[in-house]
Structure formats: structure tokens, C-alpha cells
Amino acid sequence: MSFGSVALSVIVGRARAARRLNTLTCTGEGGYPQELVPYADNVITQVATGLFGVREETIQYAPVVELKYAQGAKPGLGGHLLGDKVTSAVAALRETVVGNALFSPFPFHSVYSVEDNKKHIDWVKEMNPRALVSVKVSTPTDVDMVAVGSYHAGAHIIHFDGSYGGTGAAPDIAKKNIAMPIEYAIPKVHRFLTEEGVRDQVCLIASGGIRNAMDVAKAIALGADGVVIGTAELVALECIRCGNCESGRGCARGIATTDAELGCMVDEAWAEQRIVNMYTAWRKQWCELLRQYGLRSIRELVGRSDLLVHLDYLEEEERARYKSSPVEHRVL
Ligand code: SF4
């Protein structure tokens, strides 16, 4: 989530939480606010199709640079920030004009095939050889081909984003209607890369509708190495899911706003602690799950789809039995 889509205090709160949890957060496509520089070791720099705020130094700060080709909630549509949210601070960072709606095109105009991916990856590696390069794509039916093509182009991380993510700013007509749900995409990509003999050479990160600890465990059991969380963190910050994210002053909680007055509703230290609390609670659930399965680390869960049961395929009675005691009955 970029500076422009959410308040600066939310972005900094997430970065502070990422540092405490030894994980990563991402700039989104709105540029790299100076306030994030102290947390640079935990911040992914995103390079998206609009190239808003993309500068050489922000690529050089980053341990991971993400090339965003598409987003699962609105594949084929690009980003859209309404003029109401383009305040002077947002316009300065994005090098644009106050009050003008901003559209990110789709796709990158310099990329017409998966092979063209390589020149972007080489460009990033030239500027920052120490960075890992991530390629973010949505989940079309040939997502497995995109993944293997990205690997051969030199990507270290494939981040694929399913159709159930997105904030209230993603148009309803696109959400859940275009890309594949992430639970179908993960095993497809995992299997294909395994058959190609390159699965161990690349990191698979999944996102799009992963909203709680058990969703994370399921994604990993299906074959992901890790996940990206967006909406759940906003809910941890008391987002009420009203869907007004795109409007300038419509966020009841001061989260999805660039308005200085509303943005003060979220305190950075409070946001940091709320997000740390959420992941600490999730971690307890994962530890319990691993203990019950006799696994020593979450790494051992990767690709263990044999531990999953598709509840919709069961008879009513059997389904109720599984639901009452999921772990004993091998349902994550
Ligand atoms: S409270 Fe509403 S406007 Fe604010 S982030 Fe949540 S869904 Fe978006």
C-alpha cells in the first residue's frame, strides 16, 4: 500500500512493525517517503508501471526490489488514485500535480512478453547488485509459464497475487472476477516449477485474500514459501471494511487517507504495536499447528498439500466432524 493510498503514519507503523518482526514491508507504487529511510533494511522498493517516485537511490536503499506487473484484485487495469487524495505531499513524492487523478498504465509499456522481463531485472541488478529482485504478477491461467519465464529472466522471487485481495479502492467489477483465486494458482506454480527442476532456486510468495493464520498455513501447505498480507493489517488498525478507501476524507479510521487531519487518527507507535500483536497471535497458532503435525519449522510445511482436505467434497456429516476438530482430522 503506497503513500497516497494510505496515511504516512500507517506506512511508518508498518515499517516499524516489520523491523521488530524481522520481516519486510513494501513502499507500494507511490514513491519512497524520507520517513521510511531509517527502516530501509526492512522496506521493499516497488517499481510499478506508473514509475511514480522511482529514483535510483530508492532502488539502491532496498534489500528487495519488486517489479509490479499486475495486481490480482484488478489485473489489466493498472492503479488509480483519485484527485482528492493527491495532496501536495503526495504530488511532490510522485512528481505530479496536486488534485490530478493519477493512473498507472497497464502493462509496462516496455514489456510485451515474459522475455522482456529480463531487461527490467537486469536494469535493477545493475543499479543494486545486492538486492533480490521480485516480480509481482496476478494469476492468469498461464501463471505457471509466467513464473518459470520470470525465473529464467533472473528473478529471485515470484510474487503472485490472487483475485480476492485489494482494498476498497479496487473496482468491484474486477475483484474476484478476473484473476484466479490464489489457492488454485499456488499448487499450479509449485508443481510446474518442481517439474522444471527449478523450484528450489526461486522463492514463491503468495497474496490475495490471505486473511488469517490458517490461510497462511494453507497457502504454505499448497506450495508457497511465504505470503504478503495487506487487508488483515488494516483490520488490525481498526479498519471497519466500509470500502471508502479511494475517497479523500472517507476513511472513518484515518487509515486510507492522505488528509493531514484524518491521518493524525493513527499513531505510528500504536500501529506498530497492533501489527506486532496480530503476528504474535498468528505465530502461536502456527507453532501449535506444527507441534500437532510433528513439524520442526514452517519450512517443512511447504508443499504438504497431503495435509489438506477440501471440505466441499465431503458429505455433510463428515464435514461437520472435520470442522469440529480440524487438526486432528488433518484439515488446516
Ligand atoms: S475503514 Fe473503510 S476507508 Fe478506511 S481503510 Fe478500512 S475500508 Fe478503507
PDB file of C-alpha atoms in Angstrom, residues 23-296:
ATOM      1  CA  THR A  23      10.336  -9.157   8.092  1.00  0.00           C
ATOM      2  CA  LEU A  24       9.629  -6.791   5.200  1.00  0.00           C
ATOM      3  CA  THR A  25       7.086  -4.211   4.181  1.00  0.00           C
ATOM      4  CA  CYS A  26       6.765  -2.530   0.771  1.00  0.00           C
ATOM      5  CA  THR A  27       6.552   1.059  -0.492  1.00  0.00           C
ATOM      6  CA  GLY A  28       3.804   0.280  -2.993  1.00  0.00           C
ATOM      7  CA  GLU A  29       3.958   2.403  -6.099  1.00  0.00           C
ATOM      8  CA  GLY A  30       3.785   5.863  -4.554  1.00  0.00           C
ATOM      9  CA  GLY A  31       7.498   6.529  -4.047  1.00  0.00           C
ATOM     10  CA  TYR A  32       9.740   6.307  -1.018  1.00  0.00           C
ATOM     11  CA  PRO A  33       8.929   8.830   1.757  1.00  0.00           C
ATOM     12  CA  GLN A  34      12.014  10.069   3.666  1.00  0.00           C
ATOM     13  CA  GLU A  35      10.390   8.850   6.880  1.00  0.00           C
ATOM     14  CA  LEU A  36      10.956   5.266   5.694  1.00  0.00           C
ATOM     15  CA  VAL A  37      14.725   5.655   5.263  1.00  0.00           C
ATOM     16  CA  PRO A  38      15.566   4.659   8.887  1.00  0.00           C
ATOM     17  CA  TYR A  39      13.782   1.345   8.227  1.00  0.00           C
ATOM     18  CA  ALA A  40      15.348   0.774   4.788  1.00  0.00           C
ATOM     19  CA  ASP A  41      16.644  -2.722   5.666  1.00  0.00           C
ATOM     20  CA  ASN A  42      13.027  -3.825   6.060  1.00  0.00           C
ATOM     21  CA  VAL A  43      11.468  -1.984   3.138  1.00  0.00           C
ATOM     22  CA  ILE A  44      10.925  -3.358  -0.367  1.00  0.00           C
ATOM     23  CA  THR A  45      11.057  -0.713  -3.089  1.00  0.00           C
ATOM     24  CA  GLN A  46       8.334  -1.253  -5.627  1.00  0.00           C
ATOM     25  CA  VAL A  47       8.723  -0.246  -9.262  1.00  0.00           C
ATOM     26  CA  ALA A  48       5.283  -0.196 -10.863  1.00  0.00           C
ATOM     27  CA  THR A  49       4.010   0.776 -14.290  1.00  0.00           C
ATOM     28  CA  GLY A  50       3.464   4.468 -13.462  1.00  0.00           C
ATOM     29  CA  LEU A  51       7.085   4.761 -12.199  1.00  0.00           C
ATOM     30  CA  PHE A  52       5.809   7.276  -9.629  1.00  0.00           C
ATOM     31  CA  GLY A  53       8.634   8.409  -7.367  1.00  0.00           C
ATOM     32  CA  VAL A  54      11.051   5.799  -8.738  1.00  0.00           C
ATOM     33  CA  ARG A  55      14.597   7.041  -8.257  1.00  0.00           C
ATOM     34  CA  GLU A  56      17.980   5.400  -8.440  1.00  0.00           C
ATOM     35  CA  GLU A  57      18.705   5.979  -4.747  1.00  0.00           C
ATOM     36  CA  THR A  58      15.455   4.356  -3.601  1.00  0.00           C
ATOM     37  CA  ILE A  59      16.364   1.245  -5.586  1.00  0.00           C
ATOM     38  CA  GLN A  60      19.799   1.327  -4.004  1.00  0.00           C
ATOM     39  CA  TYR A  61      18.348   1.501  -0.453  1.00  0.00           C
ATOM     40  CA  ALA A  62      16.393  -1.705  -0.865  1.00  0.00           C
ATOM     41  CA  PRO A  63      17.170  -5.312   0.140  1.00  0.00           C
ATOM     42  CA  VAL A  64      14.410  -6.350  -2.296  1.00  0.00           C
ATOM     43  CA  VAL A  65      13.153  -4.516  -5.374  1.00  0.00           C
ATOM     44  CA  GLU A  66       9.757  -5.541  -6.677  1.00  0.00           C
ATOM     45  CA  LEU A  67       8.739  -5.056 -10.284  1.00  0.00           C
ATOM     46  CA  LYS A  68       4.960  -4.884 -10.184  1.00  0.00           C
ATOM     47  CA  TYR A  69       3.423  -6.048 -13.430  1.00  0.00           C
ATOM     48  CA  ALA A  70      -0.119  -6.592 -12.176  1.00  0.00           C
ATOM     49  CA  GLN A  71      -2.322  -6.816  -9.117  1.00  0.00           C
ATOM     50  CA  GLY A  72      -4.719  -9.712  -8.525  1.00  0.00           C
ATOM     51  CA  ALA A  73      -7.653  -7.521  -7.475  1.00  0.00           C
ATOM     52  CA  LYS A  74      -7.560  -5.603 -10.789  1.00  0.00           C
ATOM     53  CA  PRO A  75      -5.412  -7.317 -13.395  1.00  0.00           C
ATOM     54  CA  GLY A  76      -5.269  -5.474 -16.692  1.00  0.00           C
ATOM     55  CA  LEU A  77      -6.430  -2.220 -15.131  1.00  0.00           C
ATOM     56  CA  GLY A  78      -3.386  -0.598 -13.520  1.00  0.00           C
ATOM     57  CA  GLY A  79      -3.614   1.663 -10.466  1.00  0.00           C
ATOM     58  CA  HIS A  80      -5.866   4.665  -9.950  1.00  0.00           C
ATOM     59  CA  LEU A  81      -5.508   7.334  -7.298  1.00  0.00           C
ATOM     60  CA  LEU A  82      -8.379   9.823  -7.319  1.00  0.00           C
ATOM     61  CA  GLY A  83      -7.521  13.525  -7.380  1.00  0.00           C
ATOM     62  CA  ASP A  84      -8.900  14.073  -3.848  1.00  0.00           C
ATOM     63  CA  LYS A  85      -6.043  12.027  -2.432  1.00  0.00           C
ATOM     64  CA  VAL A  86      -3.331  13.777  -4.429  1.00  0.00           C
ATOM     65  CA  THR A  87      -2.308  16.327  -1.812  1.00  0.00           C
ATOM     66  CA  SER A  88       0.817  18.470  -2.080  1.00  0.00           C
ATOM     67  CA  ALA A  89       2.890  15.852  -0.214  1.00  0.00           C
ATOM     68  CA  VAL A  90       1.659  13.030  -2.467  1.00  0.00           C
ATOM     69  CA  ALA A  91       2.152  15.131  -5.608  1.00  0.00           C
ATOM     70  CA  ALA A  92       5.696  16.073  -4.577  1.00  0.00           C
ATOM     71  CA  LEU A  93       6.706  12.463  -3.978  1.00  0.00           C
ATOM     72  CA  ARG A  94       5.087  11.261  -7.192  1.00  0.00           C
ATOM     73  CA  GLU A  95       6.389  14.249  -9.179  1.00  0.00           C
ATOM     74  CA  THR A  96       2.967  15.269 -10.357  1.00  0.00           C
ATOM     75  CA  VAL A  97       0.270  17.944  -9.895  1.00  0.00           C
ATOM     76  CA  VAL A  98      -1.921  18.492  -6.813  1.00  0.00           C
ATOM     77  CA  GLY A  99      -5.531  17.356  -7.272  1.00  0.00           C
ATOM     78  CA  ASN A 100      -4.962  15.458 -10.519  1.00  0.00           C
ATOM     79  CA  ALA A 101      -6.147  11.848 -10.618  1.00  0.00           C
ATOM     80  CA  LEU A 102      -3.236   9.504 -11.259  1.00  0.00           C
ATOM     81  CA  PHE A 103      -3.463   6.418 -13.432  1.00  0.00           C
ATOM     82  CA  SER A 104      -0.794   3.770 -13.676  1.00  0.00           C
ATOM     83  CA  PRO A 105      -0.926   2.239 -17.109  1.00  0.00           C
ATOM     84  CA  PHE A 106      -1.217  -1.457 -17.764  1.00  0.00           C
ATOM     85  CA  PRO A 107       1.109  -3.049 -18.679  1.00  0.00           C
ATOM     86  CA  PHE A 108       4.642  -1.625 -18.525  1.00  0.00           C
ATOM     87  CA  HIS A 109       4.870  -0.073 -21.978  1.00  0.00           C
ATOM     88  CA  SER A 110       8.344  -1.500 -22.343  1.00  0.00           C
ATOM     89  CA  VAL A 111       7.252  -5.096 -21.773  1.00  0.00           C
ATOM     90  CA  TYR A 112       5.302  -7.134 -24.272  1.00  0.00           C
ATOM     91  CA  SER A 113       6.351 -10.666 -23.364  1.00  0.00           C
ATOM     92  CA  VAL A 114       7.794 -12.572 -20.468  1.00  0.00           C
ATOM     93  CA  GLU A 115      11.208 -12.341 -22.183  1.00  0.00           C
ATOM     94  CA  ASP A 116      11.116  -8.541 -21.890  1.00  0.00           C
ATOM     95  CA  ASN A 117      11.060  -9.088 -18.157  1.00  0.00           C
ATOM     96  CA  LYS A 118      14.803  -9.734 -18.324  1.00  0.00           C
ATOM     97  CA  LYS A 119      15.736  -6.201 -19.300  1.00  0.00           C
ATOM     98  CA  HIS A 120      13.888  -4.815 -16.282  1.00  0.00           C
ATOM     99  CA  ILE A 121      15.530  -7.306 -13.956  1.00  0.00           C
ATOM    100  CA  ASP A 122      18.974  -6.566 -15.430  1.00  0.00           C
ATOM    101  CA  TRP A 123      18.311  -2.839 -15.013  1.00  0.00           C
ATOM    102  CA  VAL A 124      17.575  -3.307 -11.278  1.00  0.00           C
ATOM    103  CA  LYS A 125      20.592  -5.580 -10.790  1.00  0.00           C
ATOM    104  CA  GLU A 126      22.826  -3.004 -12.474  1.00  0.00           C
ATOM    105  CA  MET A 127      21.707  -0.318 -10.019  1.00  0.00           C
ATOM    106  CA  ASN A 128      21.732  -2.522  -6.931  1.00  0.00           C
ATOM    107  CA  PRO A 129      23.585  -5.837  -7.345  1.00  0.00           C
ATOM    108  CA  ARG A 130      22.957  -6.790  -3.706  1.00  0.00           C
ATOM    109  CA  ALA A 131      19.146  -6.603  -3.992  1.00  0.00           C
ATOM    110  CA  LEU A 132      16.903  -9.572  -4.546  1.00  0.00           C
ATOM    111  CA  VAL A 133      14.544  -8.962  -7.434  1.00  0.00           C
ATOM    112  CA  SER A 134      10.892  -9.839  -7.060  1.00  0.00           C
ATOM    113  CA  VAL A 135       8.380  -9.980  -9.889  1.00  0.00           C
ATOM    114  CA  LYS A 136       4.765  -9.358  -8.894  1.00  0.00           C
ATOM    115  CA  VAL A 137       2.139 -10.758 -11.241  1.00  0.00           C
ATOM    116  CA  SER A 138      -1.543 -11.608 -10.982  1.00  0.00           C
ATOM    117  CA  THR A 139      -2.864 -15.124 -11.523  1.00  0.00           C
ATOM    118  CA  PRO A 140      -3.899 -15.690 -15.141  1.00  0.00           C
ATOM    119  CA  THR A 141      -4.447 -19.299 -16.206  1.00  0.00           C
ATOM    120  CA  ASP A 142      -0.875 -19.453 -17.534  1.00  0.00           C
ATOM    121  CA  VAL A 143       0.650 -18.118 -14.309  1.00  0.00           C
ATOM    122  CA  ASP A 144       2.932 -21.180 -14.221  1.00  0.00           C
ATOM    123  CA  MET A 145       4.527 -20.147 -17.540  1.00  0.00           C
ATOM    124  CA  VAL A 146       4.938 -16.589 -16.285  1.00  0.00           C
ATOM    125  CA  ALA A 147       6.656 -17.926 -13.150  1.00  0.00           C
ATOM    126  CA  VAL A 148       9.139 -20.104 -14.993  1.00  0.00           C
ATOM    127  CA  GLY A 149       9.806 -17.325 -17.524  1.00  0.00           C
ATOM    128  CA  SER A 150      10.495 -14.883 -14.701  1.00  0.00           C
ATOM    129  CA  TYR A 151      12.875 -17.350 -13.087  1.00  0.00           C
ATOM    130  CA  HIS A 152      14.836 -17.741 -16.326  1.00  0.00           C
ATOM    131  CA  ALA A 153      14.889 -13.953 -16.692  1.00  0.00           C
ATOM    132  CA  GLY A 154      16.776 -13.792 -13.386  1.00  0.00           C
ATOM    133  CA  ALA A 155      14.083 -13.089 -10.764  1.00  0.00           C
ATOM    134  CA  HIS A 156      14.819 -14.364  -7.264  1.00  0.00           C
ATOM    135  CA  ILE A 157      11.230 -14.074  -6.040  1.00  0.00           C
ATOM    136  CA  ILE A 158       7.921 -14.640  -7.836  1.00  0.00           C
ATOM    137  CA  HIS A 159       5.094 -12.881  -6.052  1.00  0.00           C
ATOM    138  CA  PHE A 160       1.721 -13.887  -7.416  1.00  0.00           C
ATOM    139  CA  ASP A 161      -1.377 -12.082  -6.327  1.00  0.00           C
ATOM    140  CA  GLY A 162      -4.786 -13.766  -6.474  1.00  0.00           C
ATOM    141  CA  SER A 163      -8.167 -12.254  -7.114  1.00  0.00           C
ATOM    142  CA  TYR A 164      -9.515 -11.924  -3.569  1.00  0.00           C
ATOM    143  CA  GLY A 165      -7.199  -9.163  -2.296  1.00  0.00           C
ATOM    144  CA  GLY A 166      -7.343  -5.401  -2.696  1.00  0.00           C
ATOM    145  CA  THR A 167      -8.653  -2.588  -0.551  1.00  0.00           C
ATOM    146  CA  GLY A 168     -11.943  -0.790  -1.091  1.00  0.00           C
ATOM    147  CA  ALA A 169     -10.188   1.174  -3.861  1.00  0.00           C
ATOM    148  CA  ALA A 170     -10.203  -1.808  -6.262  1.00  0.00           C
ATOM    149  CA  PRO A 171     -13.269  -1.731  -8.544  1.00  0.00           C
ATOM    150  CA  ASP A 172     -15.933  -4.353  -7.737  1.00  0.00           C
ATOM    151  CA  ILE A 173     -16.236  -5.363 -11.374  1.00  0.00           C
ATOM    152  CA  ALA A 174     -12.633  -6.545 -11.304  1.00  0.00           C
ATOM    153  CA  LYS A 175     -12.303  -8.000  -7.817  1.00  0.00           C
ATOM    154  CA  LYS A 176     -12.856 -11.781  -7.782  1.00  0.00           C
ATOM    155  CA  ASN A 177     -13.875 -11.707 -11.457  1.00  0.00           C
ATOM    156  CA  ILE A 178     -10.677 -11.745 -13.497  1.00  0.00           C
ATOM    157  CA  ALA A 179      -7.689 -13.456 -11.890  1.00  0.00           C
ATOM    158  CA  MET A 180      -7.630 -16.972 -10.457  1.00  0.00           C
ATOM    159  CA  PRO A 181      -8.142 -17.453  -6.699  1.00  0.00           C
ATOM    160  CA  ILE A 182      -4.742 -17.816  -5.102  1.00  0.00           C
ATOM    161  CA  GLU A 183      -5.454 -21.334  -3.763  1.00  0.00           C
ATOM    162  CA  TYR A 184      -5.635 -22.601  -7.360  1.00  0.00           C
ATOM    163  CA  ALA A 185      -2.584 -20.695  -8.542  1.00  0.00           C
ATOM    164  CA  ILE A 186      -0.164 -21.771  -5.791  1.00  0.00           C
ATOM    165  CA  PRO A 187      -0.146 -25.561  -6.430  1.00  0.00           C
ATOM    166  CA  LYS A 188      -0.147 -24.983 -10.200  1.00  0.00           C
ATOM    167  CA  VAL A 189       3.023 -22.882  -9.988  1.00  0.00           C
ATOM    168  CA  HIS A 190       4.649 -25.049  -7.302  1.00  0.00           C
ATOM    169  CA  ARG A 191       4.116 -28.239  -9.330  1.00  0.00           C
ATOM    170  CA  PHE A 192       5.275 -26.732 -12.604  1.00  0.00           C
ATOM    171  CA  LEU A 193       8.475 -25.299 -11.152  1.00  0.00           C
ATOM    172  CA  THR A 194       9.147 -28.652  -9.452  1.00  0.00           C
ATOM    173  CA  GLU A 195       8.691 -30.494 -12.776  1.00  0.00           C
ATOM    174  CA  GLU A 196      11.029 -27.983 -14.428  1.00  0.00           C
ATOM    175  CA  GLY A 197      13.634 -28.734 -11.726  1.00  0.00           C
ATOM    176  CA  VAL A 198      13.920 -25.112 -10.569  1.00  0.00           C
ATOM    177  CA  ARG A 199      11.587 -24.964  -7.573  1.00  0.00           C
ATOM    178  CA  ASP A 200      14.495 -24.791  -5.094  1.00  0.00           C
ATOM    179  CA  GLN A 201      16.062 -21.900  -6.996  1.00  0.00           C
ATOM    180  CA  VAL A 202      13.244 -19.432  -6.573  1.00  0.00           C
ATOM    181  CA  CYS A 203      11.099 -18.124  -3.734  1.00  0.00           C
ATOM    182  CA  LEU A 204       7.322 -18.212  -4.213  1.00  0.00           C
ATOM    183  CA  ILE A 205       5.320 -15.581  -2.376  1.00  0.00           C
ATOM    184  CA  ALA A 206       1.512 -15.607  -2.470  1.00  0.00           C
ATOM    185  CA  SER A 207      -1.069 -12.941  -1.707  1.00  0.00           C
ATOM    186  CA  GLY A 208      -4.673 -12.002  -2.410  1.00  0.00           C
ATOM    187  CA  GLY A 209      -7.292 -12.901   0.170  1.00  0.00           C
ATOM    188  CA  ILE A 210      -4.950 -14.392   2.792  1.00  0.00           C
ATOM    189  CA  ARG A 211      -6.525 -13.041   5.922  1.00  0.00           C
ATOM    190  CA  ASN A 212      -5.644 -15.127   8.983  1.00  0.00           C
ATOM    191  CA  ALA A 213      -3.105 -17.548  10.438  1.00  0.00           C
ATOM    192  CA  MET A 214      -4.780 -20.634   8.964  1.00  0.00           C
ATOM    193  CA  ASP A 215      -4.968 -19.030   5.498  1.00  0.00           C
ATOM    194  CA  VAL A 216      -1.205 -18.535   5.708  1.00  0.00           C
ATOM    195  CA  ALA A 217      -0.689 -22.169   6.724  1.00  0.00           C
ATOM    196  CA  LYS A 218      -2.892 -23.359   3.849  1.00  0.00           C
ATOM    197  CA  ALA A 219      -1.002 -21.226   1.309  1.00  0.00           C
ATOM    198  CA  ILE A 220       2.293 -22.665   2.519  1.00  0.00           C
ATOM    199  CA  ALA A 221       0.970 -26.233   2.527  1.00  0.00           C
ATOM    200  CA  LEU A 222      -0.142 -25.688  -1.075  1.00  0.00           C
ATOM    201  CA  GLY A 223       3.408 -24.741  -2.069  1.00  0.00           C
ATOM    202  CA  ALA A 224       4.162 -21.088  -1.231  1.00  0.00           C
ATOM    203  CA  ASP A 225       7.330 -20.178   0.658  1.00  0.00           C
ATOM    204  CA  GLY A 226       5.697 -17.163   2.213  1.00  0.00           C
ATOM    205  CA  VAL A 227       2.865 -14.685   1.918  1.00  0.00           C
ATOM    206  CA  VAL A 228       2.089 -10.986   1.694  1.00  0.00           C
ATOM    207  CA  ILE A 229      -0.586  -9.591   3.994  1.00  0.00           C
ATOM    208  CA  GLY A 230      -2.427  -6.326   3.338  1.00  0.00           C
ATOM    209  CA  THR A 231      -6.022  -6.077   4.469  1.00  0.00           C
ATOM    210  CA  ALA A 232      -5.561  -8.050   7.695  1.00  0.00           C
ATOM    211  CA  GLU A 233      -3.021  -5.461   8.847  1.00  0.00           C
ATOM    212  CA  LEU A 234      -5.539  -2.696   8.160  1.00  0.00           C
ATOM    213  CA  VAL A 235      -8.140  -4.587  10.173  1.00  0.00           C
ATOM    214  CA  ALA A 236      -5.589  -4.809  12.994  1.00  0.00           C
ATOM    215  CA  LEU A 237      -5.550  -0.998  12.790  1.00  0.00           C
ATOM    216  CA  GLU A 238      -9.352  -0.974  13.257  1.00  0.00           C
ATOM    217  CA  CYS A 239     -10.373  -0.737   9.599  1.00  0.00           C
ATOM    218  CA  ILE A 240     -14.135  -1.313   9.508  1.00  0.00           C
ATOM    219  CA  ARG A 241     -14.188  -2.567   5.876  1.00  0.00           C
ATOM    220  CA  CYS A 242     -16.529   0.205   4.755  1.00  0.00           C
ATOM    221  CA  GLY A 243     -14.965   0.297   1.272  1.00  0.00           C
ATOM    222  CA  ASN A 244     -14.413   4.077   1.066  1.00  0.00           C
ATOM    223  CA  CYS A 245     -10.672   3.751   0.613  1.00  0.00           C
ATOM    224  CA  GLU A 246     -10.498   5.682  -2.639  1.00  0.00           C
ATOM    225  CA  SER A 247     -12.127   8.877  -1.331  1.00  0.00           C
ATOM    226  CA  GLY A 248     -10.065  11.714   0.116  1.00  0.00           C
ATOM    227  CA  ARG A 249     -11.793  12.076   3.504  1.00  0.00           C
ATOM    228  CA  GLY A 250     -13.994   8.982   3.578  1.00  0.00           C
ATOM    229  CA  CYS A 251     -11.937   6.729   5.835  1.00  0.00           C
ATOM    230  CA  ALA A 252     -13.557   6.519   9.233  1.00  0.00           C
ATOM    231  CA  ARG A 253     -10.312   5.396  10.854  1.00  0.00           C
ATOM    232  CA  GLY A 254      -7.750   7.689   9.229  1.00  0.00           C
ATOM    233  CA  ILE A 255      -6.030   4.743   7.538  1.00  0.00           C
ATOM    234  CA  ALA A 256      -6.718   5.089   3.799  1.00  0.00           C
ATOM    235  CA  THR A 257      -6.298   8.841   3.673  1.00  0.00           C
ATOM    236  CA  THR A 258      -3.747  11.480   2.792  1.00  0.00           C
ATOM    237  CA  ASP A 259      -5.682  14.187   4.599  1.00  0.00           C
ATOM    238  CA  ALA A 260      -3.424  15.634   7.306  1.00  0.00           C
ATOM    239  CA  GLU A 261      -6.263  15.948   9.844  1.00  0.00           C
ATOM    240  CA  LEU A 262      -7.588  12.403   9.396  1.00  0.00           C
ATOM    241  CA  GLY A 263      -4.080  10.934   9.196  1.00  0.00           C
ATOM    242  CA  CYS A 264      -3.470  12.082  12.815  1.00  0.00           C
ATOM    243  CA  MET A 265      -6.006   9.464  13.980  1.00  0.00           C
ATOM    244  CA  VAL A 266      -3.344   6.776  13.572  1.00  0.00           C
ATOM    245  CA  ASP A 267      -0.297   6.960  15.796  1.00  0.00           C
ATOM    246  CA  GLU A 268       2.847   5.235  14.445  1.00  0.00           C
ATOM    247  CA  ALA A 269       3.775   3.551  17.720  1.00  0.00           C
ATOM    248  CA  TRP A 270       0.202   2.327  18.209  1.00  0.00           C
ATOM    249  CA  ALA A 271       0.082   0.987  14.639  1.00  0.00           C
ATOM    250  CA  GLU A 272       3.405  -0.795  15.134  1.00  0.00           C
ATOM    251  CA  GLN A 273       2.208  -2.481  18.315  1.00  0.00           C
ATOM    252  CA  ARG A 274      -1.168  -3.526  16.860  1.00  0.00           C
ATOM    253  CA  ILE A 275       0.518  -5.188  13.885  1.00  0.00           C
ATOM    254  CA  VAL A 276       3.108  -6.884  16.101  1.00  0.00           C
ATOM    255  CA  ASN A 277       0.261  -8.155  18.306  1.00  0.00           C
ATOM    256  CA  MET A 278      -1.520  -9.646  15.294  1.00  0.00           C
ATOM    257  CA  TYR A 279       1.513 -11.548  14.033  1.00  0.00           C
ATOM    258  CA  THR A 280       2.436 -12.678  17.545  1.00  0.00           C
ATOM    259  CA  ALA A 281      -1.029 -14.213  17.903  1.00  0.00           C
ATOM    260  CA  TRP A 282      -0.734 -15.839  14.447  1.00  0.00           C
ATOM    261  CA  ARG A 283       2.675 -17.243  15.368  1.00  0.00           C
ATOM    262  CA  LYS A 284       1.147 -19.008  18.368  1.00  0.00           C
ATOM    263  CA  GLN A 285      -1.347 -20.705  16.087  1.00  0.00           C
ATOM    264  CA  TRP A 286       1.390 -21.785  13.663  1.00  0.00           C
ATOM    265  CA  CYS A 287       3.520 -23.171  16.492  1.00  0.00           C
ATOM    266  CA  GLU A 288       0.575 -25.210  17.775  1.00  0.00           C
ATOM    267  CA  LEU A 289      -0.165 -26.487  14.278  1.00  0.00           C
ATOM    268  CA  LEU A 290       3.442 -27.525  13.653  1.00  0.00           C
ATOM    269  CA  ARG A 291       3.593 -29.216  17.057  1.00  0.00           C
ATOM    270  CA  GLN A 292       0.480 -31.258  16.282  1.00  0.00           C
ATOM    271  CA  TYR A 293       1.890 -32.361  12.935  1.00  0.00           C
ATOM    272  CA  GLY A 294       5.354 -33.078  14.346  1.00  0.00           C
ATOM    273  CA  LEU A 295       6.998 -30.499  12.061  1.00  0.00           C
ATOM    274  CA  ARG A 296      10.069 -28.622  13.292  1.00  0.00           C
TER     275      ARG A 296
END
